[in-house]
Short mmCIF file of C-alpha atoms in Angstrom, two decimals:
data_model
loop_
_atom_site.label_atom_id
_atom_site.label_comp_id
_atom_site.label_asym_id
_atom_site.label_seq_id
_atom_site.Cartn_x
_atom_site.Cartn_y
_atom_site.Cartn_z
CA MET A 1 0.29 -0.11 -0.02
CA ALA A 2 1.24 3.51 -1.03
CA THR A 3 1.71 6.22 1.50
CA GLY A 4 2.72 9.91 1.45
CA PRO A 5 2.12 12.19 -0.99
CA HIS A 6 2.62 11.27 -4.72
CA THR A 7 2.51 13.38 -7.60
CA PRO A 8 -0.40 12.36 -10.11
CA ALA A 9 1.99 10.32 -12.37
CA GLU A 10 2.78 8.30 -9.09
CA VAL A 11 -0.84 7.52 -8.26
CA GLU A 12 -1.42 6.20 -11.92
CA ALA A 13 1.55 3.75 -11.05
CA ILE A 14 0.18 2.77 -7.66
CA ILE A 15 -3.72 1.96 -9.20
CA ARG A 16 -1.98 0.06 -12.09
CA LEU A 17 0.36 -1.56 -9.54
CA GLU A 18 -2.24 -2.20 -7.15
CA PRO A 19 -5.58 -2.44 -8.84
CA MET A 20 -7.60 -4.21 -6.15
CA ARG A 21 -6.86 -2.21 -3.03
CA TYR A 22 -7.82 1.28 -1.93
CA PHE A 23 -4.66 3.89 -1.04
CA PRO A 24 -4.95 7.19 0.50
CA VAL A 25 -4.33 10.59 -1.71
CA LYS A 26 -4.51 13.09 0.98
CA HIS A 27 -2.21 15.33 -0.57
CA LEU A 28 -4.60 16.46 -3.74
CA SER A 29 -7.12 19.02 -3.43
CA VAL A 30 -10.34 18.53 -5.20
CA LYS A 31 -12.16 21.18 -5.64
CA GLY A 32 -14.65 20.66 -8.83
CA PRO A 33 -16.06 18.13 -11.72
CA ARG A 34 -12.18 19.19 -13.19
CA ASP A 35 -9.97 18.82 -10.50
CA ALA A 36 -10.86 15.10 -10.76
CA ALA A 37 -11.15 14.61 -14.26
CA ASP A 38 -7.31 16.04 -14.10
CA MET A 39 -6.20 13.23 -11.50
CA LEU A 40 -8.04 10.99 -13.46
CA ASP A 41 -7.33 11.35 -16.63
CA PHE A 42 -5.01 8.35 -17.26
CA LEU A 43 -8.16 6.61 -17.51
CA ARG A 44 -8.65 8.12 -21.07
CA ASP A 45 -5.84 5.55 -22.53
CA ASN A 46 -7.67 2.17 -20.98
CA ALA A 47 -8.86 -0.07 -23.50
CA ARG A 48 -11.04 -1.49 -21.08
CA GLU A 49 -13.72 0.23 -19.25
CA SER A 50 -12.68 1.07 -15.42
CA LEU A 51 -14.84 2.19 -12.93
CA TYR A 52 -13.42 4.50 -9.80
CA VAL A 53 -14.30 5.83 -6.77
CA LEU A 54 -13.06 8.81 -5.50
CA ALA A 55 -13.84 9.32 -1.88
CA LEU A 56 -13.84 12.78 -0.05
CA ASP A 57 -13.68 14.26 3.38
CA ALA A 58 -16.22 16.80 4.77
CA GLU A 59 -13.96 19.65 3.08
CA GLY A 60 -13.66 17.87 0.00
CA ARG A 61 -10.13 17.15 0.41
CA PRO A 62 -9.85 12.99 -1.23
CA LEU A 63 -8.89 10.32 1.40
CA HIS A 64 -9.40 7.43 -0.72
CA LEU A 65 -9.41 6.13 -4.54
CA GLY A 66 -10.55 2.49 -5.15
CA LEU A 67 -10.73 0.63 -7.89
CA VAL A 68 -14.58 -0.82 -8.48
CA GLY A 69 -14.12 -2.97 -11.57
CA ILE A 70 -12.68 -3.49 -14.82
CA GLY A 71 -14.49 -4.76 -17.42
CA SER A 72 -14.63 -4.95 -21.29
CA ALA A 73 -14.66 -2.41 -23.83
CA VAL A 74 -18.12 -1.68 -23.72
CA SER A 75 -19.21 -1.81 -20.09
CA ALA A 76 -17.39 -2.49 -16.34
CA PRO A 77 -19.36 -4.53 -13.70
CA TYR A 78 -20.17 -2.86 -10.50
CA HIS A 79 -22.08 -3.51 -7.44
CA PRO A 80 -22.69 -0.52 -4.68
CA ARG A 81 -21.88 -1.92 -1.66
CA GLU A 82 -18.57 -3.23 -2.52
CA ALA A 83 -17.42 0.41 -3.74
CA LEU A 84 -18.65 2.49 -1.06
CA GLN A 85 -16.67 -0.07 1.45
CA ALA A 86 -13.72 1.76 1.55
CA ALA A 87 -14.91 5.12 1.36
CA ILE A 88 -17.45 4.11 4.66
CA LEU A 89 -14.35 3.17 6.04
CA ALA A 90 -12.34 6.09 5.75
CA ASN A 91 -15.33 7.88 6.92
CA ALA A 92 -16.39 9.89 3.84
CA LYS A 93 -19.00 12.71 3.39
CA TYR A 94 -18.72 12.75 -0.58
CA LEU A 95 -18.03 10.60 -3.23
CA ILE A 96 -17.07 11.26 -6.94
CA VAL A 97 -17.43 7.64 -9.12
CA THR A 98 -15.78 7.63 -12.62
CA HIS A 99 -15.32 5.53 -16.07
CA ASN A 100 -13.92 5.93 -18.84
CA HIS A 101 -15.56 4.87 -22.25
CA PRO A 102 -12.83 3.67 -23.97
CA MET A 103 -14.24 4.42 -27.21
CA GLY A 104 -13.51 7.95 -26.78
CA LEU A 105 -16.91 9.29 -26.09
CA SER A 106 -17.48 11.21 -22.76
CA VAL A 107 -21.01 11.21 -23.08
CA PRO A 108 -23.20 9.30 -20.70
CA SER A 109 -25.05 6.24 -21.54
CA ARG A 110 -28.40 5.25 -20.31
CA ALA A 111 -26.58 2.54 -18.49
CA ASP A 112 -24.05 5.42 -17.26
CA LEU A 113 -27.38 7.43 -15.90
CA VAL A 114 -28.43 4.02 -14.17
CA MET A 115 -25.74 3.67 -12.10
CA THR A 116 -25.63 6.86 -11.18
CA GLU A 117 -28.91 6.18 -9.38
CA HIS A 118 -27.95 3.40 -7.87
CA PHE A 119 -24.35 5.09 -6.70
CA ALA A 120 -26.73 7.91 -5.61
CA LYS A 121 -28.95 6.14 -3.63
CA ALA A 122 -26.34 3.84 -1.93
CA ALA A 123 -24.74 7.04 -0.74
CA THR A 124 -27.42 8.52 0.59
CA ALA A 125 -28.22 4.58 2.52
CA ALA A 126 -24.79 5.19 3.77
CA GLY A 127 -24.87 8.63 5.11
CA MET A 128 -22.38 10.47 1.97
CA VAL A 129 -23.37 12.68 -0.86
CA LEU A 130 -22.64 11.48 -4.37
CA VAL A 131 -21.45 14.41 -5.69
CA ASP A 132 -20.49 13.50 -9.68
CA HIS A 133 -20.04 10.44 -11.83
CA LEU A 134 -17.26 11.56 -13.78
CA VAL A 135 -16.88 9.77 -17.53
CA VAL A 136 -13.59 10.76 -19.22
#
């Protein structure tokens, strides 16, 4: 598991080396969707759809970035319960869900909108708020 401050490139390398772990990313600052999209820009290069959850504290500081699933060129498996586990353990207040579209279109599909609803309901039930679902 990684510790200490890391550059976005180092965060990307850690994710690729430890794809099923959650790790601290407290040194980064996420003030809005653009910050999160910039931090997760490496997803654009993935040939398969990958889904991540970014857990934020009450001040919007990142606590954990967790890989939820890696799928095919057109979909990625997910279950909100597993996706929220690390966020709950980290005492997150806010969540940002993000995934890539390997074909390059960052427009949400109908399935993406349904996924957003599932995550929003699960987050609310766990006392958190889904602030965004980014498609990169």
